[in-house]
Coordinates of C-alpha atoms in Angstrom, one line a residue:
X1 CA 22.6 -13.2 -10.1
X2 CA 20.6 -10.1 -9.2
X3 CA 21.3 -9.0 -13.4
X4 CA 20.5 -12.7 -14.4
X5 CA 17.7 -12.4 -17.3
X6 CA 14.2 -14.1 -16.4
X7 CA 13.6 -17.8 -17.4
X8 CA 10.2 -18.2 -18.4
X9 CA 8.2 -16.5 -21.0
X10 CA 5.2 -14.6 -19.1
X11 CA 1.5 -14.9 -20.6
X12 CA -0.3 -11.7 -20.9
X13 CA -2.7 -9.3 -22.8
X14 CA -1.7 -9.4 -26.1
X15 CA -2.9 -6.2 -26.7
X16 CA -0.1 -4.6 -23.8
X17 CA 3.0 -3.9 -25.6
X18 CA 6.2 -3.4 -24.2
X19 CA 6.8 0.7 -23.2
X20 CA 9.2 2.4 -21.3
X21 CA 8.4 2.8 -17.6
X22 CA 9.0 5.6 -15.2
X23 CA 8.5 5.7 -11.3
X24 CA 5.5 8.7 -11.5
X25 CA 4.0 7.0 -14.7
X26 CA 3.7 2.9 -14.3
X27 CA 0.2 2.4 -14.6
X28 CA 0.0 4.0 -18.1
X29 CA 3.0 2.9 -19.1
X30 CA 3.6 -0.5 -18.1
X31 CA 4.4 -3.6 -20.0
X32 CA 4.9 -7.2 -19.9
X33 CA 8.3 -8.3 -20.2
X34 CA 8.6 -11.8 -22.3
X35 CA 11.9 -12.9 -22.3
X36 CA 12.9 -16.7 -23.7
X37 CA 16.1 -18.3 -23.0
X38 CA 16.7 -21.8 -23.6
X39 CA 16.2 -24.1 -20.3
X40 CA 18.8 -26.5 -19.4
X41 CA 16.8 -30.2 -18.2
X42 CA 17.5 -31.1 -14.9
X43 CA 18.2 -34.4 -16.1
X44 CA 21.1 -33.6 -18.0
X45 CA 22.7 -31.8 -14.5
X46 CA 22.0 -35.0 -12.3
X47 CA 19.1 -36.4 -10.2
X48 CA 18.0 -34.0 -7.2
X49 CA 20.4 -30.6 -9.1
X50 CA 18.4 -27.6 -9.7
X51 CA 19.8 -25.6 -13.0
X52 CA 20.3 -22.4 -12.4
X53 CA 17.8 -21.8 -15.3
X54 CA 15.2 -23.7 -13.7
X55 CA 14.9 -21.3 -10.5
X56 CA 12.4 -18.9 -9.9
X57 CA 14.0 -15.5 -9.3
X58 CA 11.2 -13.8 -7.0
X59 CA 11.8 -9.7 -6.0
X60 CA 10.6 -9.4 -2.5
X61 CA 8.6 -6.4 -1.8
X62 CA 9.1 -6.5 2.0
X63 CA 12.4 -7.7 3.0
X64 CA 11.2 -7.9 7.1
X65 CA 9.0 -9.1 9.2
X66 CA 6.2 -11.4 7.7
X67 CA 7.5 -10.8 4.1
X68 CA 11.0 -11.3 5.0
X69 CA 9.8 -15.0 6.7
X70 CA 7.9 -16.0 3.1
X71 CA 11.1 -15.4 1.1
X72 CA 12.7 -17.8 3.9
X73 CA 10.4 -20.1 3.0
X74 CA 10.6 -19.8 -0.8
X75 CA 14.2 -20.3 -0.8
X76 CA 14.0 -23.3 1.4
X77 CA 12.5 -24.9 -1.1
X78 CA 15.8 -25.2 -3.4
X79 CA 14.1 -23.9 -6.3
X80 CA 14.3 -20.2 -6.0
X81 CA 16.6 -17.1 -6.1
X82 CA 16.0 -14.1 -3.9
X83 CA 17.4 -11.6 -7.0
X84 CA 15.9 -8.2 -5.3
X85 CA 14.9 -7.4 -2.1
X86 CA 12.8 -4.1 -1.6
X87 CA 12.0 -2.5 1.9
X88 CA 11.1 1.2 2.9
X89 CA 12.7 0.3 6.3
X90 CA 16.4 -0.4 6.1
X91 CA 16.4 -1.6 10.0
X92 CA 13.5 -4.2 9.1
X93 CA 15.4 -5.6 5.7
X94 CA 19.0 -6.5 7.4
X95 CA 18.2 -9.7 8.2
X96 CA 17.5 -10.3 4.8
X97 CA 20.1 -8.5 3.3
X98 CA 22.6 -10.1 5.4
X99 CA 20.7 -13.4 4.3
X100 CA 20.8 -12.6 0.2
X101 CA 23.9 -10.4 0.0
X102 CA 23.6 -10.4 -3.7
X103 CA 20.4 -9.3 -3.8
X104 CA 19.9 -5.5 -5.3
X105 CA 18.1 -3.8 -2.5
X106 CA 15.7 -1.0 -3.4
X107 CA 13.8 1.5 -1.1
X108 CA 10.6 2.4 -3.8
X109 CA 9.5 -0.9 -5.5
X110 CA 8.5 1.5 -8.5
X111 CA 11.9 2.6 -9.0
X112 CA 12.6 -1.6 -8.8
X113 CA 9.7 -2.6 -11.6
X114 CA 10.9 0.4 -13.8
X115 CA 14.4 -0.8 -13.8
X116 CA 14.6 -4.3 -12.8
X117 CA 11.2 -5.7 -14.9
X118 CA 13.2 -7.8 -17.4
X119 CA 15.1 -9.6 -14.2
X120 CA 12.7 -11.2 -12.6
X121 CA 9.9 -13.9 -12.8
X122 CA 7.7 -13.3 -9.4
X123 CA 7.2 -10.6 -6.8
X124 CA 6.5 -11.7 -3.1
X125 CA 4.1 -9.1 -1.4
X126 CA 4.5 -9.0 2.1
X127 CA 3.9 -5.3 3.4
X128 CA 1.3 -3.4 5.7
X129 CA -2.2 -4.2 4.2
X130 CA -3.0 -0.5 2.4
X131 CA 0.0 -1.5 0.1
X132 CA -0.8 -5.0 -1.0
X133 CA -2.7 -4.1 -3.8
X134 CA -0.9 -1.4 -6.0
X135 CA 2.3 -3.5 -5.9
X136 CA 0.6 -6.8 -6.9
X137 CA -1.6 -5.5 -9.4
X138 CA 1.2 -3.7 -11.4
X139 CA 3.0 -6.7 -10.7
X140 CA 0.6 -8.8 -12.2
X141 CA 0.4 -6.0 -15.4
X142 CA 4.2 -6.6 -15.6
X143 CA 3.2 -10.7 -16.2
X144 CA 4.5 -11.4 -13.0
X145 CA 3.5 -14.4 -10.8
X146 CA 2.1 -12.5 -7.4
X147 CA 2.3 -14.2 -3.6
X148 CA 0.6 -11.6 -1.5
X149 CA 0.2 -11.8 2.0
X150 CA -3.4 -12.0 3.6
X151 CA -6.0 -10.3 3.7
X152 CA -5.2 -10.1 0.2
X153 CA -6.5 -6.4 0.1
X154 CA -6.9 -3.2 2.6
X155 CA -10.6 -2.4 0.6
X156 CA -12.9 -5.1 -1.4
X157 CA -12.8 -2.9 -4.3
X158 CA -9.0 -3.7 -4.5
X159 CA -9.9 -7.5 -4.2
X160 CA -12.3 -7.5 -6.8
X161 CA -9.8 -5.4 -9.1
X162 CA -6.9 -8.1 -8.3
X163 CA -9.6 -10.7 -8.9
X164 CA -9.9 -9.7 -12.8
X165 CA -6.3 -8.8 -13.4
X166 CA -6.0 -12.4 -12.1
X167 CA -8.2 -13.8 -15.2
X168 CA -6.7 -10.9 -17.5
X169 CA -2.8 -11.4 -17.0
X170 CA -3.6 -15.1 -16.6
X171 CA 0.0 -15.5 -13.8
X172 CA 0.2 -17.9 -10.7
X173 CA -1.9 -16.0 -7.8
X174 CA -1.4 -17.4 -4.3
X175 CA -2.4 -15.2 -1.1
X176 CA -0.7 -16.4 1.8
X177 CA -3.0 -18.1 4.0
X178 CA -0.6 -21.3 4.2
X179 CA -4.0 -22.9 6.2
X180 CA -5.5 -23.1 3.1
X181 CA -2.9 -25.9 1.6
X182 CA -3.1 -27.6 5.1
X183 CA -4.3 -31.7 5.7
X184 CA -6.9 -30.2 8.3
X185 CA -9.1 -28.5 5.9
X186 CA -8.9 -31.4 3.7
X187 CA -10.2 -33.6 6.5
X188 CA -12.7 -31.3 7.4
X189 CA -13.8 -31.0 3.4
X190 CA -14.1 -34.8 3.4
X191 CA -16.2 -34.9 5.9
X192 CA -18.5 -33.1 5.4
X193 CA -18.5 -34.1 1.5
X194 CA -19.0 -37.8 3.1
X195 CA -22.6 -36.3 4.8
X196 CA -20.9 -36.8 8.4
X197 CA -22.4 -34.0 9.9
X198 CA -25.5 -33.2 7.0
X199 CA -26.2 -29.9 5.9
X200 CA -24.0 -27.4 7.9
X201 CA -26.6 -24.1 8.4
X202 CA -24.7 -22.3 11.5
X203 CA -20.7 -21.7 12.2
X204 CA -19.1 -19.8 14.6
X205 CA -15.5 -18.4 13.9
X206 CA -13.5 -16.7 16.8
X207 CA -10.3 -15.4 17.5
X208 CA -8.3 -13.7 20.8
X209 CA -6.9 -11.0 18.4
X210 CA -6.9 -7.9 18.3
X211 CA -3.1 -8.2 20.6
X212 CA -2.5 -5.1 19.3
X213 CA -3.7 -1.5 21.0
X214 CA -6.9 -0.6 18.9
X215 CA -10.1 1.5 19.8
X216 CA -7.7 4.5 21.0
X217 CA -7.0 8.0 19.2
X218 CA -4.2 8.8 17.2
X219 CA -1.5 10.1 19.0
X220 CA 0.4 13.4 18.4
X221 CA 3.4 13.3 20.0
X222 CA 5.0 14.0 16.6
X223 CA 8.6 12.6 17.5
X224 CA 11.0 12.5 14.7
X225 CA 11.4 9.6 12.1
X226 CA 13.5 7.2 13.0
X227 CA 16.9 7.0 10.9
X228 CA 16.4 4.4 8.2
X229 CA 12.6 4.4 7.7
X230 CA 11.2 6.2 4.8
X231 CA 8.1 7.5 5.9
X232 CA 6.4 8.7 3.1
X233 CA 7.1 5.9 1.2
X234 CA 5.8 3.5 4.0
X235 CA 2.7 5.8 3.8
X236 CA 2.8 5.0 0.1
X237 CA -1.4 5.0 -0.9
X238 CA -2.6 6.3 2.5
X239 CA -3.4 9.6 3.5
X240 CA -0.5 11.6 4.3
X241 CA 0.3 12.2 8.4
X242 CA 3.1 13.4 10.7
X243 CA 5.1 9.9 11.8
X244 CA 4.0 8.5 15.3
X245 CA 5.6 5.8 17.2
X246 CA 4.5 3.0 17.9
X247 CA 2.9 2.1 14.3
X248 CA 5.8 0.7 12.2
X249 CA 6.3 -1.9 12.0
X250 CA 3.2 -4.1 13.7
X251 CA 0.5 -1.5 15.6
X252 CA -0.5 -0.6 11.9
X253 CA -2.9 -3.3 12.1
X254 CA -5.1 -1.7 14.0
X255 CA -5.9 1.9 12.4
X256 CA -7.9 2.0 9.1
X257 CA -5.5 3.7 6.9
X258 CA -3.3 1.0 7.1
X259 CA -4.6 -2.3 8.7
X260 CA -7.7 -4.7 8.4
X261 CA -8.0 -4.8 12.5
X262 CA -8.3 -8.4 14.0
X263 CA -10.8 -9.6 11.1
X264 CA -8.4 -8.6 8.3
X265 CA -5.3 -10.2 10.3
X266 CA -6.9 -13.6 10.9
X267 CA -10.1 -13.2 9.4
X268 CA -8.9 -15.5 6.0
X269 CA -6.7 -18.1 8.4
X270 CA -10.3 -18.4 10.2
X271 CA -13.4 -18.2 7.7
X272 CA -11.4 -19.8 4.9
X273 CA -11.5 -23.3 6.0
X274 CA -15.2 -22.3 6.1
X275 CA -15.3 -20.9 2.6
X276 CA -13.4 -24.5 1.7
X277 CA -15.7 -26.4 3.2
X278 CA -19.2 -24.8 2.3
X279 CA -18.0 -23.4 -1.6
X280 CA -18.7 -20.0 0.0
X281 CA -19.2 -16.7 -2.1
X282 CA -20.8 -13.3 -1.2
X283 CA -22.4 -13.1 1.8
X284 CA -26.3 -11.7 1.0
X285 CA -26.2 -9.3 4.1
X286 CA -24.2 -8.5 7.3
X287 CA -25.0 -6.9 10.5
X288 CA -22.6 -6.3 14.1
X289 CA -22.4 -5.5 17.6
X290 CA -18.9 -3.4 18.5
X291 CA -17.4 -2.4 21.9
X292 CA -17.9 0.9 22.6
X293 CA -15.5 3.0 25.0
X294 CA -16.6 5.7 27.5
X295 CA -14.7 9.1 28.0
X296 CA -16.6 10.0 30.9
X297 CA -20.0 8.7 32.2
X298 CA -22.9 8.6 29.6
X299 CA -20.1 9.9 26.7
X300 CA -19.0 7.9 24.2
X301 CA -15.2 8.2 23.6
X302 CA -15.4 8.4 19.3
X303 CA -12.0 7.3 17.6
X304 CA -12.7 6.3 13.9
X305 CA -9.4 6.0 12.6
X306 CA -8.9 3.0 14.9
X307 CA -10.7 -0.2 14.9
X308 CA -12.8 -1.5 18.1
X309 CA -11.7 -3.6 20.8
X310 CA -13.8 -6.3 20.2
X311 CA -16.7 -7.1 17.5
X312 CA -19.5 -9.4 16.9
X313 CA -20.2 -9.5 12.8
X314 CA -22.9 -12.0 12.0
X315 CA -22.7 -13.0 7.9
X316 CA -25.6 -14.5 6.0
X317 CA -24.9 -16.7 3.2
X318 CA -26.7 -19.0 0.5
X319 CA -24.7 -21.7 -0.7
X320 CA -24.1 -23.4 -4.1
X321 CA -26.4 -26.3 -2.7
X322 CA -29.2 -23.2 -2.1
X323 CA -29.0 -23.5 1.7
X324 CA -29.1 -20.5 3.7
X325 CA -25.6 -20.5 6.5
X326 CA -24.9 -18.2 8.6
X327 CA -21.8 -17.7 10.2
X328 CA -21.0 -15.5 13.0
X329 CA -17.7 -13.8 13.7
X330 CA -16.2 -12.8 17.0
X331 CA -12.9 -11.3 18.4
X332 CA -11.5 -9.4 20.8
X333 CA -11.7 -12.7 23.0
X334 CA -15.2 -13.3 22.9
X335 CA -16.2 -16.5 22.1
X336 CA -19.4 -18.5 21.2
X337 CA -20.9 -20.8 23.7
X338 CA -19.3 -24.5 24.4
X339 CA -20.9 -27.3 22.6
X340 CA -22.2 -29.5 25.0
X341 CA -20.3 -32.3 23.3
X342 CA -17.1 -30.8 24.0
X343 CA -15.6 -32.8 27.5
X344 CA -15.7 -30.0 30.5
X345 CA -11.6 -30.2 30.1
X346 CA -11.4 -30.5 26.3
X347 CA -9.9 -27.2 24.6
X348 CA -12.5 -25.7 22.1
X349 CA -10.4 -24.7 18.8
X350 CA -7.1 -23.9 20.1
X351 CA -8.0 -21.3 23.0
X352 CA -7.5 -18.4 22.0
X353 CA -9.2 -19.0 18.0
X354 CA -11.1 -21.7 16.2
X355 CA -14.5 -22.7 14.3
X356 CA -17.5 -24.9 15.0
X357 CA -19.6 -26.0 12.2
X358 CA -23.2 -27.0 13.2
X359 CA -25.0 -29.4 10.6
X360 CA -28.6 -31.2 10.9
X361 CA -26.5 -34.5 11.6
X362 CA -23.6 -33.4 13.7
X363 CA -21.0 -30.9 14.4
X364 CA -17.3 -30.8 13.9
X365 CA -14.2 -27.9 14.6
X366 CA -10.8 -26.8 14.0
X367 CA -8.4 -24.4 15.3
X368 CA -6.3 -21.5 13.3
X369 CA -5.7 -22.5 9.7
X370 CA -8.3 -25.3 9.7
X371 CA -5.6 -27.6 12.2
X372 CA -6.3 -30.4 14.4
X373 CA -9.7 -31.0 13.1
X374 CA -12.2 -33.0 15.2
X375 CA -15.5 -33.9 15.1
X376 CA -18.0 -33.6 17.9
X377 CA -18.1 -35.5 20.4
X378 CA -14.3 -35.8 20.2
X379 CA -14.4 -39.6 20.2
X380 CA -16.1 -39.9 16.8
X381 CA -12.6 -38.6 15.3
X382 CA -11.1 -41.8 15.5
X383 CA -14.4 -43.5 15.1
X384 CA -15.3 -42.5 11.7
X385 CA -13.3 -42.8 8.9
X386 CA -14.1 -41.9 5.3
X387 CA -11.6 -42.3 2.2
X388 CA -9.4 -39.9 1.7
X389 CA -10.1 -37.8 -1.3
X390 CA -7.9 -34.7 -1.6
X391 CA -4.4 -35.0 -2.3
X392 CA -2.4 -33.5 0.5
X393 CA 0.1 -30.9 -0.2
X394 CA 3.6 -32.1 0.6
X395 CA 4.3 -30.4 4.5
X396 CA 1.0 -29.5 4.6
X397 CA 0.3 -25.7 5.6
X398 CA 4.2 -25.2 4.8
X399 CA 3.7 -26.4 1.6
X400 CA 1.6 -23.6 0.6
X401 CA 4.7 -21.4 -0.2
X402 CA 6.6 -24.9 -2.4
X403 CA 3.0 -25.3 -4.3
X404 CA 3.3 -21.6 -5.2
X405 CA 6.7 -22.0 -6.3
X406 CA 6.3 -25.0 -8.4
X407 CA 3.5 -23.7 -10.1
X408 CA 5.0 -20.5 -11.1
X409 CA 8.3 -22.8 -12.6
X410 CA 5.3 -25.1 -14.2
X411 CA 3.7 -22.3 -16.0
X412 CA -0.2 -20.2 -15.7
X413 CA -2.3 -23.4 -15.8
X414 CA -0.5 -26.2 -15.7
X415 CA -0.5 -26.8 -11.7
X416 CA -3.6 -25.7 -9.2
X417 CA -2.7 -24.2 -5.9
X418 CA -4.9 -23.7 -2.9
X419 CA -4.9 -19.9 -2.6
X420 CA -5.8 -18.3 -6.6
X421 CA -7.2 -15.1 -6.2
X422 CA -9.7 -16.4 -8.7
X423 CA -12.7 -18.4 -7.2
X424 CA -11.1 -18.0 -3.4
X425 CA -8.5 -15.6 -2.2
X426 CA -10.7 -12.7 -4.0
X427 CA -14.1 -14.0 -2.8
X428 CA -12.3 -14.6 0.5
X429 CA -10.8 -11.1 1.4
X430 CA -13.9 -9.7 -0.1
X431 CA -16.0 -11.5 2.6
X432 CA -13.4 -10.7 5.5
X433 CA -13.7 -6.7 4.3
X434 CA -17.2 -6.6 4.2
X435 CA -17.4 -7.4 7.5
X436 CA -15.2 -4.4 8.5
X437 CA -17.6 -2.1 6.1
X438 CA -20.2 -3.0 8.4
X439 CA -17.9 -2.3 12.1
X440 CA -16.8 1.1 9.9
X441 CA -20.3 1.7 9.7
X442 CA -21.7 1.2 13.4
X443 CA -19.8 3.7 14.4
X444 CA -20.3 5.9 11.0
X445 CA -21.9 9.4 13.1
X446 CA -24.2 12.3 11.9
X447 CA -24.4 15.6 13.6
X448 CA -28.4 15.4 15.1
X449 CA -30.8 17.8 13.2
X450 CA -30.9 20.1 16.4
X451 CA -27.0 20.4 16.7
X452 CA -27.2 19.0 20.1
X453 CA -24.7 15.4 19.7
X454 CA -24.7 12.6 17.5
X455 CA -27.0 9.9 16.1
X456 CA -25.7 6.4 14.5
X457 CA -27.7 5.4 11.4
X458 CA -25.3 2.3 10.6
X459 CA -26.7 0.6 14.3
X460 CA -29.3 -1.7 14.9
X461 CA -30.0 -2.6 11.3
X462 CA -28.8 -5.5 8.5
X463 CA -27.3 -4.0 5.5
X464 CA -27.8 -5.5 2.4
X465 CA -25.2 -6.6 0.6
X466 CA -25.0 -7.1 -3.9
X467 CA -22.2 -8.6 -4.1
X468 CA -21.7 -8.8 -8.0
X469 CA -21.9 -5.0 -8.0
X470 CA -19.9 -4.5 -4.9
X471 CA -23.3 -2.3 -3.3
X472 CA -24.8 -2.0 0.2
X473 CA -28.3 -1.4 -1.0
X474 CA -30.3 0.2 2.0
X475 CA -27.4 2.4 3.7
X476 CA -25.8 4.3 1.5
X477 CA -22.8 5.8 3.5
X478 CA -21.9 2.4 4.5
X479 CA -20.1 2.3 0.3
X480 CA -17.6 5.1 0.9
X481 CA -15.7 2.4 2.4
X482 CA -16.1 -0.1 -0.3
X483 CA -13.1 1.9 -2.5
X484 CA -10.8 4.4 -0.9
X485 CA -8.9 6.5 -2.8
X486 CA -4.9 7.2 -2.9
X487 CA -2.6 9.6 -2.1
X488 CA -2.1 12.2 -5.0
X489 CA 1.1 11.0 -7.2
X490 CA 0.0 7.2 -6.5
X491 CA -1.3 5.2 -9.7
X492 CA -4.7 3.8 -9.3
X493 CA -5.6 0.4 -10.7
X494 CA -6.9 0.9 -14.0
X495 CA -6.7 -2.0 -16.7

C-alpha cells in the first residue's frame, strides 16, 4: 500500500509545474503532484465498504506522541491509510510502526516528500512546535491536504505565511484544536447569538499549565544522544546546540527555540472558543505581568531561552460588531476572581483551566476545549433554551479529526471544517503568539548607559499592535520575535 498511487487530483497554482526535487533544494524546486486514477463507487462494493480508492493515504510526520495519537484517530475513522510514517526518533515511532507495519518509515520528511510526493494525498503534522511550519507549508506547495497540530505555528510570521499558502494552494487546512468541532462551543455560540448574556466586553481565560519545568537555564550537562534519536534533525529549523536531557520528547515546550510555553500549548484549546464566539481577529494592543525569579536577594535570576513560570497577558480587541473586548490571559495557576454567581462548591471551568465571558446581560463559561458550557448562575443552563442552530459534528471534539478526513476525500471546497487556517486557525495562533511577543519582551534587557546592570524597556507599557502588517508600532525590539530565522541548509517559506 505504502507504493499505492494517490487518488485525487490536487488543486494548485497553475503556474507551479512539476520539477524534480532534492532534500537540500525543496523550496525552489518543488511541485504539485496531480495524479488521476479512476475511482471505484462505493456503491458498486456494498453499503458501509470503503474502496480502497476512496481512502485517504495520509504521511505522518511524527509517528509518537501527540502525532502518533492523530493518525490513531484518522484511521479509526475507516476511511484512511497510514502509507508513510516519518519520525526523527525511532524509540518514539514503534508504537506506530508496530501499528502500520506497511507503512515506509523515514527519518527526514524531506528525503520522504522528494521521493514519496506522488504517493500520497495528506500529511499529518504532529511535531515540536519550531517544525510545524516548514513541513506544512511545503506540504501544502506539494498540493497536499495539511492537519497540523496546535499552535499552528512556533512565530506569527509563520502563521501568516501558512495563512496565504492556505488561499494560494487552495487544500483542506485543519489545525488540531479538536475543541473547535466540539457541541460546547456551539452552545456557547448560540447563546450568545440568541442575546443571552448581551454584548460580551470582558473574558477571562486561564489555565494550570505550564506542568512542565520552565523559567530555569539551560542545562549543560552535555550527556551523549541517546541511540535512536537524530538530533540534528530533531533540531531541524532551530539554532544548533549540544543535546541535553530532559527536552525530547515533552520539556521542549517550555524553551523558545522549540515551544510556545503554556500559552502556545493551550492557548488555541482556551481563547478559541472565544475567538468562535466573538468573530475575533487581531488584537489592537497587548500588555503583561511575568513571574520573575530571584538568584540571590534583590538579583533577578535572567534565563531568556526559557519561558516564565507564570504570566498575566491582557489582549485588547475590537470586534466585527465595533465593540471594544478585552480578554485577559493567565497561567501558571493563577486564576481570575470567582463570579459571585458561581455556588461556593461549584467548580469554576474545570479546575485547573476554563473561560468566563462577562456581557452587559449576563455571564456564561466553559472549561478546556469550550466543554461543559454553562451559563451563570448555573441554574439558568437548564432554564433557558434557545434553538439549536449549528449542526453538530458527529462525536463532537473527536470528530474534528473524521471532518478533516471527509473533507480532504470531498475535495478543496466542497465541505467546511471547524479549524481552516483561513479566517481561524491563522488569526488564532497569530493571537496566542502575540501574546508570547509581549512575555519575550518584558523580559527583553539593555545594558544601562553607565555599565552598572540592566534596565527593561519592554515593562510597564502597552505595545501596539498592526496586525495587517504584522508590526508592534511603539517598541521596536519587541518585532525581532515576530519572524525568526532558520538554521543554515533549512528552506525558508518563500512562495
Amino acid at each position: 500500500m505504502s507504493e499505492q498511487k494517490s487518488h485525487y487530483p490536487h488543486q494548485h497554482d497553475p503556474s507551479d509545474q512539476k520539477k524534480s526535487i532534492s532534500r537540500r533544494q525543496f523550496i525552489r524546486n518543488a511541485a504539485l503532484a496531480t495524479a488521476g486514477f479512476y475511482i471505484v463507487p462505493r456503491h458498486v462494493l456494498g453499503r458501509g465498504y470503503v474502496a480502497p480508492s476512496d481512502k485517504l493515504i495520509i504521511a505522518g510526520i511524527g509517528a509518537g506522541g501527540k502525532g502518533g495519537d492523530d493518525l490513531r484517530h484518522f484511521y479509526a475513522t475507516g476511511k484512511v491509510e497510514i502509507a508513510y510514517l516519518c519520525d526523527v526518533d525511532d524509540r518514539q515511532a514503534q508504537d506506530s510502526l508496530k501499528r502500520w507495519p506497511k507503512a515506509k518509515y523515514y527519518h527526514d520528511w524531506r528525503e520522504l516528500f522528494d521521493k514519496e510526493h506522488d504517493h500520497f494525498d495528506a500529511v499529518s503534522v504532529g511535531i515540536p512546535d519550531h517544525n510545524h511550519a516548514i513541513v506544512a507549508f511545503h506540504a501544502m506547495q506539494l498540493g497536499k491536504h495539511v492537519y497540523v497540530q496546535k499552535p499552528l505555528t512556533h512565530d506569527i510570521y509563520e502563521a501568516r505565511m501558512l495563512t496565504e499558502a492556505a488561499k494560494r494552494y487552495k487544500v483542506v487546512t485543519q489545525m488540531g484544536d479538536q475543541g473547535a468541532s466540539s457541541d460546547g462551543v456551539r452552545q456557547l455560540r448560540e447563546w450568545y447569538e440568541a442575546g443571552i448574556i448581551g454584548e460580551v466586553h470582558t473574558v477571562y481565560c486561564w489555565t494550570d499549565r505550564p506542568v512542565w519545568p520552565q523559567g530555569i537555564p539551560w542545562p549543560d550537562k552535555k550527556p551523549p544522544i541517546p541511540k535512536g534519536l537524530d538530533w540534528d534533525l530533531w533540531l531541524g529549523t532551530a539554532p544548533y546546540r549540544e543535546y541535553e536531557d530532559n527536552v525530547v520528547p515533552f520539556n521542549w515546550r517550555g524553551w523558545w527555540d522549540y515551544g510556545t510555553g503554556a500559552l502556545g500549548d493551550m492557548g488555541c484549546h482556551i481563547i478559541g472558543p472565544v475567538f468562535k464566539v466573538l468573530g475575533l481577529d487581531y488584537p489592537t494592543e497587548v500588555n503583561c505581568s511575568v513571574s520573575t525569579p530571584y538568584i540571590t536577594n534583590w538579583t533577578q535570576a535572567y534565563y531568556p531561552d526559557s519561558g516564565p513560570i507564570s504570566s498575566v497577558v491582557h489582549f485588547k480587541y475590537k470586534t466585527q460588531k465595533g465593540n471594544e473586548v478585552r480578554l485577559t490571559w493567565m497561567d501558571g495557576g493563577i486564576q481570575p476572581e470567582r463570579p459571585e454567581e458561581l455556588g461556593p462548591n461549584e467548580i469554576m471551568g474545570d479546575g485547573g483551566n476554563g473561560v468566563i465571558f462577562i456581557g452587559t446581560r449576563g455571564k456564561m463559561m466553559c472549561a478546556t476545549y469550550g466543554e461543559n458550557p454553562q451559563l451563570l448562575p448555573t441554574s439558568l443552563t437548564k432554564e433557558i433554551n434557545v434553538p439549536q442552530k449549528y449542526p453538530r459534528v458527529p462525536g463532537g471534539a473527536d470528530g474534528h479529526y473524521g471532518q478533516w478526513v471527509d473533507a480532504c476525500i470531498a475535495g478543496y471546497g466542497n465541505m467546511e471544517v471547524d479549524s481552516p487556517f483561513v479566517g481561524y486557525a491563522g488569526p488564532l495562533t497569530e493571537c496566542v503568539l502575540m501574546g508570547n511577543l509581549a512575555i519575550r519582551s518584558f523580559n527583553y534587557r539593555e545594558p544601562n548607559s553607565n555599565g552598572r546592570g540592566y534596565r527593561y524597556p519592554g515593562r510597564g507599557i502597552t505595545l501596539q499592535w498592526d496586525g495587517p502588517n504584522m508590526k508592534v508600532t511603539n517598541f521596536d525590539p519587541a518585532n525581532q520575535y515576530i519572524r525568526r530565522t532558520y538554521r543554515q541548509g533549512w528552506p525558508g517559506l518563500t512562495f
